[in-house]
PDB file of C-alpha atoms in Angstrom:
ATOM      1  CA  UNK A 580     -29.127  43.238  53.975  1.00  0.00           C
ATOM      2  CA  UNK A 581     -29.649  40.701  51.216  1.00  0.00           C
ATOM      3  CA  UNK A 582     -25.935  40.934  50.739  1.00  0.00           C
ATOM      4  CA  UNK A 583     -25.241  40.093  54.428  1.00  0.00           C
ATOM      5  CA  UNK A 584     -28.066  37.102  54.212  1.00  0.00           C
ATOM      6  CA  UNK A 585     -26.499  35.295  51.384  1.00  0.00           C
ATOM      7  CA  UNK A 586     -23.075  35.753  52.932  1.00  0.00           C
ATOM      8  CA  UNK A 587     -24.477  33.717  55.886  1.00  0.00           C
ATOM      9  CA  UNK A 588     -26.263  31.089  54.168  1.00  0.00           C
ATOM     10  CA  UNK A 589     -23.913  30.112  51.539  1.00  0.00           C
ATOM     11  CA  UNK A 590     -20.564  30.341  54.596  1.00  0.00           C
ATOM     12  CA  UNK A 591     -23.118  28.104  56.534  1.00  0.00           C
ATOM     13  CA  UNK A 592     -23.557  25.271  53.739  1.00  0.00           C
ATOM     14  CA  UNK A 593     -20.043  25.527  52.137  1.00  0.00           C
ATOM     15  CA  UNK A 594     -18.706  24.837  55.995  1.00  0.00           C
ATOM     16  CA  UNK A 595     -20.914  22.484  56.108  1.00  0.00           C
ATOM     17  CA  UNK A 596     -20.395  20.812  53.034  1.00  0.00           C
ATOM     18  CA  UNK A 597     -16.307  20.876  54.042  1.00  0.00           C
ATOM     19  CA  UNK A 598     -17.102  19.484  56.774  1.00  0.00           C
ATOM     20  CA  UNK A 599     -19.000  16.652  55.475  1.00  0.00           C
ATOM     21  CA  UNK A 600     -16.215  15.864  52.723  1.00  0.00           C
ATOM     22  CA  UNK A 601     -13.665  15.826  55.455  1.00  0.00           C
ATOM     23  CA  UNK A 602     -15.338  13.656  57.599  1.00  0.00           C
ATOM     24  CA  UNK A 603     -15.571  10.969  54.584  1.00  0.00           C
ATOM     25  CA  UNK A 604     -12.246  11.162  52.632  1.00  0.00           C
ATOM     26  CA  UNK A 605     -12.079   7.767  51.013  1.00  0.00           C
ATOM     27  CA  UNK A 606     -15.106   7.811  49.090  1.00  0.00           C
ATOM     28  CA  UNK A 607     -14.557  11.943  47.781  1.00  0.00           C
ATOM     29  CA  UNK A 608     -10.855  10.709  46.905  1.00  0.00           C
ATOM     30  CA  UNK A 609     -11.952   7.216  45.072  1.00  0.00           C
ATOM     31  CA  UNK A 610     -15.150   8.489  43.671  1.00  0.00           C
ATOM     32  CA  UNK A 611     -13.559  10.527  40.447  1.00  0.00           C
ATOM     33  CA  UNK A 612     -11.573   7.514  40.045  1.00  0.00           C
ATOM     34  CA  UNK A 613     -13.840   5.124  39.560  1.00  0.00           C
ATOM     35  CA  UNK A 614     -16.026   7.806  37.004  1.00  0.00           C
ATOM     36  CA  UNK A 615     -12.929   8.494  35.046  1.00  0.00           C
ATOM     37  CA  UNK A 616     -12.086   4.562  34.556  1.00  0.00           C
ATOM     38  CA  UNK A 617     -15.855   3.666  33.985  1.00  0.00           C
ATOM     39  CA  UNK A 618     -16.122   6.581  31.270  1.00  0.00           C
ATOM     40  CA  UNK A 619     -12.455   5.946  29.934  1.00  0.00           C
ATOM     41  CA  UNK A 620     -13.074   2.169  29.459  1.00  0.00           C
ATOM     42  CA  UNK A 621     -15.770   2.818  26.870  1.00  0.00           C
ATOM     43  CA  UNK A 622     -12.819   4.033  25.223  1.00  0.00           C
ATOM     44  CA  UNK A 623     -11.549   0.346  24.314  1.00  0.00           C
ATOM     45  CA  UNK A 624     -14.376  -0.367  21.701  1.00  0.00           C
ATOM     46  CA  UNK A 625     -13.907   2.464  19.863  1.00  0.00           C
ATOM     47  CA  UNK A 626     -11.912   1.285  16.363  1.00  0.00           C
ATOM     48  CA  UNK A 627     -10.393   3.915  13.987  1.00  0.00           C
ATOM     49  CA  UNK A 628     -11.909   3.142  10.537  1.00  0.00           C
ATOM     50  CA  UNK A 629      -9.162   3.066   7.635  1.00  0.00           C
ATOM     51  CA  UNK A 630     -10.920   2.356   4.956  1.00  0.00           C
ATOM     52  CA  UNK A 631     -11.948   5.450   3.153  1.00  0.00           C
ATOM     53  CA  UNK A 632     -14.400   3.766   0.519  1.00  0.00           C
ATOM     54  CA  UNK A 633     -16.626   2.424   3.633  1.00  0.00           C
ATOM     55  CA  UNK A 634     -16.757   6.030   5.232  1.00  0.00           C
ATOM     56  CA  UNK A 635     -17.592   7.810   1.985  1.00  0.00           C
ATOM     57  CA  UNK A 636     -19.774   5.268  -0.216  1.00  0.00           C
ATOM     58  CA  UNK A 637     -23.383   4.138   0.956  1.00  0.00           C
ATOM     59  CA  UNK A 638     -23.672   0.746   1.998  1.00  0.00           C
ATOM     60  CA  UNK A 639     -25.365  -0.669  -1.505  1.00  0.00           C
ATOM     61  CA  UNK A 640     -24.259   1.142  -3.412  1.00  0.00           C
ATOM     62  CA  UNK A 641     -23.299  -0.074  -6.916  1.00  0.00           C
ATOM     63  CA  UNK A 642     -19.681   0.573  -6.928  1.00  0.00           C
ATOM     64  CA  UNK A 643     -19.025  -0.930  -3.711  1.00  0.00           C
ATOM     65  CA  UNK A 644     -21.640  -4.197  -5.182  1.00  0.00           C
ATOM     66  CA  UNK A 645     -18.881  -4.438  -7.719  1.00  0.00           C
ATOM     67  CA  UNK A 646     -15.814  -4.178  -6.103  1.00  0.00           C
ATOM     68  CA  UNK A 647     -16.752  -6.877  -3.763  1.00  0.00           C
ATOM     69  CA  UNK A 648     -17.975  -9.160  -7.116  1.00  0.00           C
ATOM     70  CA  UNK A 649     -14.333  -8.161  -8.696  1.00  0.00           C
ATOM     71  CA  UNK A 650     -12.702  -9.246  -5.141  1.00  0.00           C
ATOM     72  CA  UNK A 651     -14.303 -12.563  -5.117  1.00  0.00           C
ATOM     73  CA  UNK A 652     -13.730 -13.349  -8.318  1.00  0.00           C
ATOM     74  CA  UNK A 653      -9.999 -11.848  -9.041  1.00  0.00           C
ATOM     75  CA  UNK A 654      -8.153 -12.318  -5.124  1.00  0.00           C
ATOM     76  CA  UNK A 655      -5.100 -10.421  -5.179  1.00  0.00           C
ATOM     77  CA  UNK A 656      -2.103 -11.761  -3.480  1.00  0.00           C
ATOM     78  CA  UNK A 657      -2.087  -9.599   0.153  1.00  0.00           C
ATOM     79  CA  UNK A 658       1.079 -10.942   1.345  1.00  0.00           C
ATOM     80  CA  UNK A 659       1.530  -7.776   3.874  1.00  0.00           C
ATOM     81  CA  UNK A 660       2.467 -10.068   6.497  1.00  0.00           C
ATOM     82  CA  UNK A 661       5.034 -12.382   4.741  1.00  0.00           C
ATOM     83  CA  UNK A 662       8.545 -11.695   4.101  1.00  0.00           C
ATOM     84  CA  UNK A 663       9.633 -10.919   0.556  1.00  0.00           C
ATOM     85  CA  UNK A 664      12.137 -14.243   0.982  1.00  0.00           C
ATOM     86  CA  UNK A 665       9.058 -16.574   1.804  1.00  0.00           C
ATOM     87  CA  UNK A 666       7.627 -15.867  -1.408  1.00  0.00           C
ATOM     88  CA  UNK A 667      10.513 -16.973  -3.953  1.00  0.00           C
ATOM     89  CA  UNK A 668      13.615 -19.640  -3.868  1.00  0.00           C
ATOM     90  CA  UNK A 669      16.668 -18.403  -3.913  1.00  0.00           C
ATOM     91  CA  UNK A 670      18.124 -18.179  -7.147  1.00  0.00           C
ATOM     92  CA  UNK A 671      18.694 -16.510 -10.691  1.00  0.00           C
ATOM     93  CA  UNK A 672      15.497 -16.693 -13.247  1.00  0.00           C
ATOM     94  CA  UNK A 673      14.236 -15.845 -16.432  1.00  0.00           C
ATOM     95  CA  UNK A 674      11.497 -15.531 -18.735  1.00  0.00           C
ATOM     96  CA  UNK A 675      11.235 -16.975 -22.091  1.00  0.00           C
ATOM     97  CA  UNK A 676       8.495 -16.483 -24.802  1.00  0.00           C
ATOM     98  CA  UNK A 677       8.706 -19.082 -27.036  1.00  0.00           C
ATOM     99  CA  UNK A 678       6.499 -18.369 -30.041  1.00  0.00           C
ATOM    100  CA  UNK A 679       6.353 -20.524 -33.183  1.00  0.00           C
ATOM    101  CA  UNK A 680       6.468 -19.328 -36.838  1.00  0.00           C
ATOM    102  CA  UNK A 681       4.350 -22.119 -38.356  1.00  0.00           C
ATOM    103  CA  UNK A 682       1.787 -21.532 -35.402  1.00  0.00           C
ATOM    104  CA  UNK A 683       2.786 -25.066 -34.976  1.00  0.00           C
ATOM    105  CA  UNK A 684       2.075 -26.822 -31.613  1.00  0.00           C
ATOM    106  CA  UNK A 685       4.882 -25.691 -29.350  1.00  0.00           C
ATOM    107  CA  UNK A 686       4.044 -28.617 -27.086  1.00  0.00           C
ATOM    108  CA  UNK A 687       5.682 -31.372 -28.935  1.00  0.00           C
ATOM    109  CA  UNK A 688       7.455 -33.643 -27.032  1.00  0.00           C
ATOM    110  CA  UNK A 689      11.245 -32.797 -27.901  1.00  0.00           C
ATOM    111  CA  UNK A 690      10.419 -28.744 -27.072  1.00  0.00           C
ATOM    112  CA  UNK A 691       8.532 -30.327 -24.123  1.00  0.00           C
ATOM    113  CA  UNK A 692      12.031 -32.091 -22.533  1.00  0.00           C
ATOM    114  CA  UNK A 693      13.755 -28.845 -23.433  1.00  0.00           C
ATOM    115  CA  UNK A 694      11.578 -26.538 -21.240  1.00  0.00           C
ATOM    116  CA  UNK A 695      12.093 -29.488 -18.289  1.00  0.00           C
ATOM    117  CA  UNK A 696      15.565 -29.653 -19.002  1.00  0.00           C
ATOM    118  CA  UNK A 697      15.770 -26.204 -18.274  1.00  0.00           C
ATOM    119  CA  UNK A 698      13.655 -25.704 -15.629  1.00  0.00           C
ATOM    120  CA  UNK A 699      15.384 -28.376 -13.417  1.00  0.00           C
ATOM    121  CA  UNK A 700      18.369 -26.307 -11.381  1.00  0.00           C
ATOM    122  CA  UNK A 701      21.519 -27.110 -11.821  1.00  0.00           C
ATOM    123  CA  UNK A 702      22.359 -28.063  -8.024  1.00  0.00           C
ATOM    124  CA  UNK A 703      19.764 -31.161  -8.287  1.00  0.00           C
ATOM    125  CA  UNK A 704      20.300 -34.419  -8.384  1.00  0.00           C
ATOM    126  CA  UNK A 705      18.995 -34.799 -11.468  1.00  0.00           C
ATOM    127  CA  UNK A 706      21.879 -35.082 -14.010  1.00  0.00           C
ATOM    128  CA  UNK A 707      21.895 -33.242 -17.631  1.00  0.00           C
ATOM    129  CA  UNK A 708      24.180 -35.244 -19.568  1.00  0.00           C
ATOM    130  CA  UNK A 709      22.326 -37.957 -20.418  1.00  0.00           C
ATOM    131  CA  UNK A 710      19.309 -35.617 -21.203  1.00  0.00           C
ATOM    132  CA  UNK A 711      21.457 -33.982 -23.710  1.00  0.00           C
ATOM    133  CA  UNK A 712      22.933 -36.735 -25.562  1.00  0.00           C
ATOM    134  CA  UNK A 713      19.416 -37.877 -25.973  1.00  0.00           C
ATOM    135  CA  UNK A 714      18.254 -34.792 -27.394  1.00  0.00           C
ATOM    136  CA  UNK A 715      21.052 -34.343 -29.731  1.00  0.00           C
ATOM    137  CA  UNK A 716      22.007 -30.973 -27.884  1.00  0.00           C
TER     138      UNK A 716
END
């Protein structure tokens, strides 16, 4: 008996609920649309956090106090987004320690013409000659 009541009443009000969701197609088809592209567009402010030291640390903490003092004050060269090319001339180099025995001043003026002479390339048009016949080289 109970069986055969809720048979009826739930055939009655499922037809009837077909029924009504046949009768009005365009908003039962563009209704889950519209939910899944209003809940999916929340989706564009989300931002994946990289940085492992701002998930883990506390926000004042003193470690993180100090790295930002060490950043400020020491900037290292983040050249991520520049080719290696951009950031020398093409060319052959070398570095020279030039140290004095007499802990002399190494800045004098002939050692000073030296260094220019050889920091000049060769392909300029600066000429050499006449800077080494002046220096006695």
């Amino acid at each position: 008996m109970l069986r055969q009541v809720l048979h009826r009443g739930l055939g009655t009000s499922f037809s009837r609920l077909g029924h009504f969701v046949a009768s009005h197609p365009v908003f039962f088809a563009s209704a889950p649309v519209l939910i899944s592209i209003l809940l999916g567009a929340s989706f564009s402010r989300y931002q994946v956090e990289e940085s492992v030291e701002h998930l883990l640390a506390p926000t004042h903490s003193l470690a993180k106090i100090e790295r930002n003092l060490v950043d400020s004050l020491f900037p290292v060269n983040r050249s991520k987004h520049r080719l290696y090319s951009d950031l020398q001339t093409p060319g052959r180099y070398g570095r020279v320690i030039i140290t004095s025995f007499r802990k002399a001043n190494m800045l004098d003026q002939l050692l000073a013409s030296v260094i220019f002479f050889f920091s000049v390339p060769p392909y300029s048009p600066c000429s050499r000659a006449p800077e080494l016949r002046r220096l006695g080289l």
